């Protein structure tokens, strides 16, 4: 089989999602109006959010305008010790969403397979944010493959499609690694993270 035929078979005949770029945010008034007319659909976006930054929040906002409910999943390994715990990162994401009035978002931590979390919430799609294919493509394709084979292999369920969102070009240079380096050097991260969590990020990661 060709690569395209194999991918289509793994997706249950469905066409895989290509990376799309999230647009500039709408005004709060227009966002609320648009959200009220959304169909009752939920979705998940997963990541480590270590720490959350402007690129992350832009993606969450984008999804909140297109789905009635968004579950932000902070994935972690229960056997691993983290300098900043998943619960602390959860609090950061919640605070940033509240400050930006993104109201239809639920943030939770999980050490389970992400596709199981998505199924629990009735989400037919999983979203992942990428800076670019050159920077994140290889690792993201591997995670996509796991979400395709995991459900049929372990739960006799249909594969979970993964859609990729490219960050707003203004945030393409932003990464959690960059923020951690700045914090370690006692440099400002005010231009990289939402204002409401800038002090907390500097304290937790400094």
mmCIF file of C-alpha atoms in Angstrom:
data_model
loop_
_atom_site.group_PDB
_atom_site.id
_atom_site.type_symbol
_atom_site.label_atom_id
_atom_site.label_comp_id
_atom_site.label_asym_id
_atom_site.label_seq_id
_atom_site.Cartn_x
_atom_site.Cartn_y
_atom_site.Cartn_z
ATOM 1 C CA UNK A 1 0.000 0.000 0.000
ATOM 2 C CA UNK A 2 1.016 3.573 -0.542
ATOM 3 C CA UNK A 3 1.606 5.774 2.516
ATOM 4 C CA UNK A 4 -1.625 7.667 1.791
ATOM 5 C CA UNK A 5 -3.649 4.445 1.508
ATOM 6 C CA UNK A 6 -2.191 3.156 4.771
ATOM 7 C CA UNK A 7 -3.010 6.379 6.597
ATOM 8 C CA UNK A 8 -6.558 6.342 5.201
ATOM 9 C CA UNK A 9 -7.018 2.758 6.365
ATOM 10 C CA UNK A 10 -5.796 3.592 9.848
ATOM 11 C CA UNK A 11 -8.210 6.505 9.978
ATOM 12 C CA UNK A 12 -11.108 4.204 9.118
ATOM 13 C CA UNK A 13 -11.377 5.680 5.639
ATOM 14 C CA UNK A 14 -11.400 9.264 6.908
ATOM 15 C CA UNK A 15 -9.061 11.878 5.529
ATOM 16 C CA UNK A 16 -6.386 12.910 8.040
ATOM 17 C CA UNK A 17 -6.455 16.527 9.198
ATOM 18 C CA UNK A 18 -3.800 18.807 7.824
ATOM 19 C CA UNK A 19 -2.210 21.571 9.784
ATOM 20 C CA UNK A 20 -4.234 24.774 9.730
ATOM 21 C CA UNK A 21 -3.242 28.123 11.069
ATOM 22 C CA UNK A 22 -5.309 29.634 13.870
ATOM 23 C CA UNK A 23 -6.598 33.097 12.940
ATOM 24 C CA UNK A 24 -6.274 36.324 14.888
ATOM 25 C CA UNK A 25 -8.685 36.421 17.849
ATOM 26 C CA UNK A 26 -12.138 37.942 17.580
ATOM 27 C CA UNK A 27 -13.413 40.654 19.858
ATOM 28 C CA UNK A 28 -14.922 39.374 23.115
ATOM 29 C CA UNK A 29 -18.416 40.482 22.069
ATOM 30 C CA UNK A 30 -18.219 38.733 18.702
ATOM 31 C CA UNK A 31 -16.693 35.632 20.312
ATOM 32 C CA UNK A 32 -19.568 35.323 22.784
ATOM 33 C CA UNK A 33 -22.134 35.762 20.001
ATOM 34 C CA UNK A 34 -20.459 33.145 17.822
ATOM 35 C CA UNK A 35 -20.107 30.668 20.681
ATOM 36 C CA UNK A 36 -23.827 30.746 21.467
ATOM 37 C CA UNK A 37 -24.633 29.431 17.992
ATOM 38 C CA UNK A 38 -22.149 26.542 18.085
ATOM 39 C CA UNK A 39 -23.395 22.966 17.722
ATOM 40 C CA UNK A 40 -23.083 20.796 20.804
ATOM 41 C CA UNK A 41 -19.654 19.368 20.100
ATOM 42 C CA UNK A 42 -16.634 18.921 22.311
ATOM 43 C CA UNK A 43 -12.979 18.504 21.544
ATOM 44 C CA UNK A 44 -9.650 17.991 23.290
ATOM 45 C CA UNK A 45 -6.292 19.653 22.947
ATOM 46 C CA UNK A 46 -3.410 17.962 24.711
ATOM 47 C CA UNK A 47 0.085 18.977 25.686
ATOM 48 C CA UNK A 48 2.473 19.352 28.597
ATOM 49 C CA UNK A 49 1.901 23.140 28.959
ATOM 50 C CA UNK A 50 5.183 23.347 30.817
ATOM 51 C CA UNK A 51 4.599 26.260 31.131
ATOM 52 C CA UNK A 52 1.559 27.533 29.196
ATOM 53 C CA UNK A 53 2.282 30.517 26.952
ATOM 54 C CA UNK A 54 0.652 32.897 24.489
ATOM 55 C CA UNK A 55 0.813 30.359 21.667
ATOM 56 C CA UNK A 56 -1.075 27.802 23.755
ATOM 57 C CA UNK A 57 -3.768 30.280 24.752
ATOM 58 C CA UNK A 58 -4.219 31.378 21.161
ATOM 59 C CA UNK A 59 -4.969 27.788 20.147
ATOM 60 C CA UNK A 60 -7.356 27.234 23.049
ATOM 61 C CA UNK A 61 -9.218 30.434 22.181
ATOM 62 C CA UNK A 62 -9.423 29.386 18.530
ATOM 63 C CA UNK A 63 -10.990 26.035 19.483
ATOM 64 C CA UNK A 64 -13.362 27.623 22.004
ATOM 65 C CA UNK A 65 -14.925 29.606 19.156
ATOM 66 C CA UNK A 66 -15.564 26.471 17.121
ATOM 67 C CA UNK A 67 -16.689 23.958 19.728
ATOM 68 C CA UNK A 68 -19.193 24.183 22.532
ATOM 69 C CA UNK A 69 -16.692 22.636 24.962
ATOM 70 C CA UNK A 70 -12.911 22.348 24.949
ATOM 71 C CA UNK A 71 -11.005 20.017 27.256
ATOM 72 C CA UNK A 72 -7.397 21.056 27.764
ATOM 73 C CA UNK A 73 -5.510 17.915 28.776
ATOM 74 C CA UNK A 74 -2.207 18.290 30.604
ATOM 75 C CA UNK A 75 -0.541 14.971 29.977
ATOM 76 C CA UNK A 76 2.038 13.636 32.401
ATOM 77 C CA UNK A 77 3.858 10.500 33.464
ATOM 78 C CA UNK A 78 2.762 9.450 36.960
ATOM 79 C CA UNK A 79 6.147 7.810 37.569
ATOM 80 C CA UNK A 80 8.081 10.996 36.779
ATOM 81 C CA UNK A 81 8.848 13.861 39.147
ATOM 82 C CA UNK A 82 8.325 17.355 37.718
ATOM 83 C CA UNK A 83 9.868 20.609 38.886
ATOM 84 C CA UNK A 84 6.454 22.198 38.318
ATOM 85 C CA UNK A 85 3.646 19.746 38.944
ATOM 86 C CA UNK A 86 0.779 19.083 36.517
ATOM 87 C CA UNK A 87 -1.633 20.552 39.074
ATOM 88 C CA UNK A 88 0.360 23.787 39.178
ATOM 89 C CA UNK A 89 0.288 23.960 35.395
ATOM 90 C CA UNK A 90 -3.426 23.248 35.485
ATOM 91 C CA UNK A 91 -3.905 26.255 37.767
ATOM 92 C CA UNK A 92 -1.888 28.445 35.370
ATOM 93 C CA UNK A 93 -4.003 27.453 32.365
ATOM 94 C CA UNK A 94 -7.226 27.964 34.303
ATOM 95 C CA UNK A 95 -6.125 31.416 35.441
ATOM 96 C CA UNK A 96 -5.093 32.455 31.931
ATOM 97 C CA UNK A 97 -8.372 31.234 30.425
ATOM 98 C CA UNK A 98 -10.408 33.027 33.108
ATOM 99 C CA UNK A 99 -8.488 36.258 32.559
ATOM 100 C CA UNK A 100 -9.121 36.090 28.814
ATOM 101 C CA UNK A 101 -12.774 35.163 29.384
ATOM 102 C CA UNK A 102 -12.538 31.827 27.599
ATOM 103 C CA UNK A 103 -15.489 30.307 29.387
ATOM 104 C CA UNK A 104 -16.223 26.982 27.670
ATOM 105 C CA UNK A 105 -12.925 25.359 28.652
ATOM 106 C CA UNK A 106 -12.222 22.594 31.127
ATOM 107 C CA UNK A 107 -8.632 21.896 32.198
ATOM 108 C CA UNK A 108 -7.627 18.527 33.583
ATOM 109 C CA UNK A 109 -4.507 16.470 34.190
ATOM 110 C CA UNK A 110 -4.167 12.893 33.027
ATOM 111 C CA UNK A 111 -1.531 10.179 32.960
ATOM 112 C CA UNK A 112 -3.739 7.987 30.773
ATOM 113 C CA UNK A 113 -3.660 7.612 27.021
ATOM 114 C CA UNK A 114 -4.936 10.867 25.536
ATOM 115 C CA UNK A 115 -7.337 9.033 23.244
ATOM 116 C CA UNK A 116 -9.031 7.549 26.306
ATOM 117 C CA UNK A 117 -9.524 11.029 27.756
ATOM 118 C CA UNK A 118 -11.005 12.196 24.461
ATOM 119 C CA UNK A 119 -13.395 9.227 24.330
ATOM 120 C CA UNK A 120 -14.488 9.895 27.917
ATOM 121 C CA UNK A 121 -15.558 13.394 26.902
ATOM 122 C CA UNK A 122 -17.170 12.274 23.653
ATOM 123 C CA UNK A 123 -14.640 14.160 21.539
ATOM 124 C CA UNK A 124 -14.272 12.742 18.013
ATOM 125 C CA UNK A 125 -11.097 14.749 17.361
ATOM 126 C CA UNK A 126 -7.888 15.490 19.198
ATOM 127 C CA UNK A 127 -6.029 18.702 18.464
ATOM 128 C CA UNK A 128 -2.328 19.306 18.810
ATOM 129 C CA UNK A 129 -0.564 22.627 18.442
ATOM 130 C CA UNK A 130 2.642 22.837 16.419
ATOM 131 C CA UNK A 131 5.053 25.679 15.727
ATOM 132 C CA UNK A 132 6.018 24.224 12.338
ATOM 133 C CA UNK A 133 6.495 20.803 10.778
ATOM 134 C CA UNK A 134 10.249 21.350 10.697
ATOM 135 C CA UNK A 135 10.368 21.906 14.463
ATOM 136 C CA UNK A 136 7.680 19.546 15.739
ATOM 137 C CA UNK A 137 6.684 17.240 12.886
ATOM 138 C CA UNK A 138 8.503 14.001 13.723
ATOM 139 C CA UNK A 139 7.404 13.808 17.363
ATOM 140 C CA UNK A 140 3.835 14.811 16.509
ATOM 141 C CA UNK A 141 3.507 12.181 13.795
ATOM 142 C CA UNK A 142 4.508 9.520 16.306
ATOM 143 C CA UNK A 143 1.829 10.680 18.747
ATOM 144 C CA UNK A 144 -0.701 10.729 15.921
ATOM 145 C CA UNK A 145 0.198 7.125 15.088
ATOM 146 C CA UNK A 146 -0.357 6.069 18.721
ATOM 147 C CA UNK A 147 -3.793 7.698 18.709
ATOM 148 C CA UNK A 148 -4.648 5.807 15.536
ATOM 149 C CA UNK A 149 -3.634 2.331 16.659
ATOM 150 C CA UNK A 150 -4.428 2.655 20.370
ATOM 151 C CA UNK A 151 -8.254 2.685 20.288
ATOM 152 C CA UNK A 152 -8.727 -0.331 17.959
ATOM 153 C CA UNK A 153 -5.885 -2.292 19.575
ATOM 154 C CA UNK A 154 -6.759 -1.678 23.235
ATOM 155 C CA UNK A 155 -10.455 -0.757 23.270
ATOM 156 C CA UNK A 156 -11.877 -2.165 20.013
ATOM 157 C CA UNK A 157 -12.872 1.406 19.208
ATOM 158 C CA UNK A 158 -12.464 3.542 16.077
ATOM 159 C CA UNK A 159 -9.145 5.369 15.656
ATOM 160 C CA UNK A 160 -8.948 8.900 17.012
ATOM 161 C CA UNK A 161 -8.131 11.500 14.405
ATOM 162 C CA UNK A 162 -5.532 14.109 15.269
ATOM 163 C CA UNK A 163 -5.766 17.580 13.771
ATOM 164 C CA UNK A 164 -2.807 19.926 13.886
ATOM 165 C CA UNK A 165 -3.024 23.658 14.411
ATOM 166 C CA UNK A 166 -0.180 25.987 13.589
ATOM 167 C CA UNK A 167 0.208 28.819 16.042
ATOM 168 C CA UNK A 168 -0.434 32.446 15.191
ATOM 169 C CA UNK A 169 2.729 33.623 13.357
ATOM 170 C CA UNK A 170 3.282 36.169 16.125
ATOM 171 C CA UNK A 171 3.949 33.279 18.511
ATOM 172 C CA UNK A 172 5.814 30.910 16.197
ATOM 173 C CA UNK A 173 9.065 31.610 18.042
ATOM 174 C CA UNK A 174 7.564 30.991 21.473
ATOM 175 C CA UNK A 175 8.224 27.683 23.206
ATOM 176 C CA UNK A 176 8.042 26.392 26.748
ATOM 177 C CA UNK A 177 11.777 25.677 26.566
ATOM 178 C CA UNK A 178 12.490 29.337 25.788
ATOM 179 C CA UNK A 179 10.389 30.424 28.758
ATOM 180 C CA UNK A 180 12.121 28.022 31.142
ATOM 181 C CA UNK A 181 15.519 29.294 29.996
ATOM 182 C CA UNK A 182 14.490 32.894 30.578
ATOM 183 C CA UNK A 183 13.133 32.084 34.004
ATOM 184 C CA UNK A 184 16.312 30.265 34.960
ATOM 185 C CA UNK A 185 18.279 33.354 33.937
ATOM 186 C CA UNK A 186 15.909 35.648 35.854
ATOM 187 C CA UNK A 187 14.829 37.328 32.601
ATOM 188 C CA UNK A 188 11.344 38.675 31.928
ATOM 189 C CA UNK A 189 8.768 36.436 30.263
ATOM 190 C CA UNK A 190 6.078 39.128 30.085
ATOM 191 C CA UNK A 191 6.146 39.076 26.274
ATOM 192 C CA UNK A 192 5.710 35.302 26.100
ATOM 193 C CA UNK A 193 2.927 34.444 28.557
ATOM 194 C CA UNK A 194 -0.478 35.938 29.405
ATOM 195 C CA UNK A 195 -0.117 38.913 31.797
ATOM 196 C CA UNK A 196 -2.258 37.297 34.493
ATOM 197 C CA UNK A 197 0.215 34.424 34.982
ATOM 198 C CA UNK A 198 3.547 36.118 34.197
ATOM 199 C CA UNK A 199 4.546 36.556 37.848
ATOM 200 C CA UNK A 200 3.475 33.031 38.773
ATOM 201 C CA UNK A 201 5.403 31.511 35.842
ATOM 202 C CA UNK A 202 8.547 33.462 36.785
ATOM 203 C CA UNK A 203 8.268 32.286 40.404
ATOM 204 C CA UNK A 204 7.520 28.639 39.615
ATOM 205 C CA UNK A 205 10.157 28.241 36.928
ATOM 206 C CA UNK A 206 12.816 30.595 38.277
#
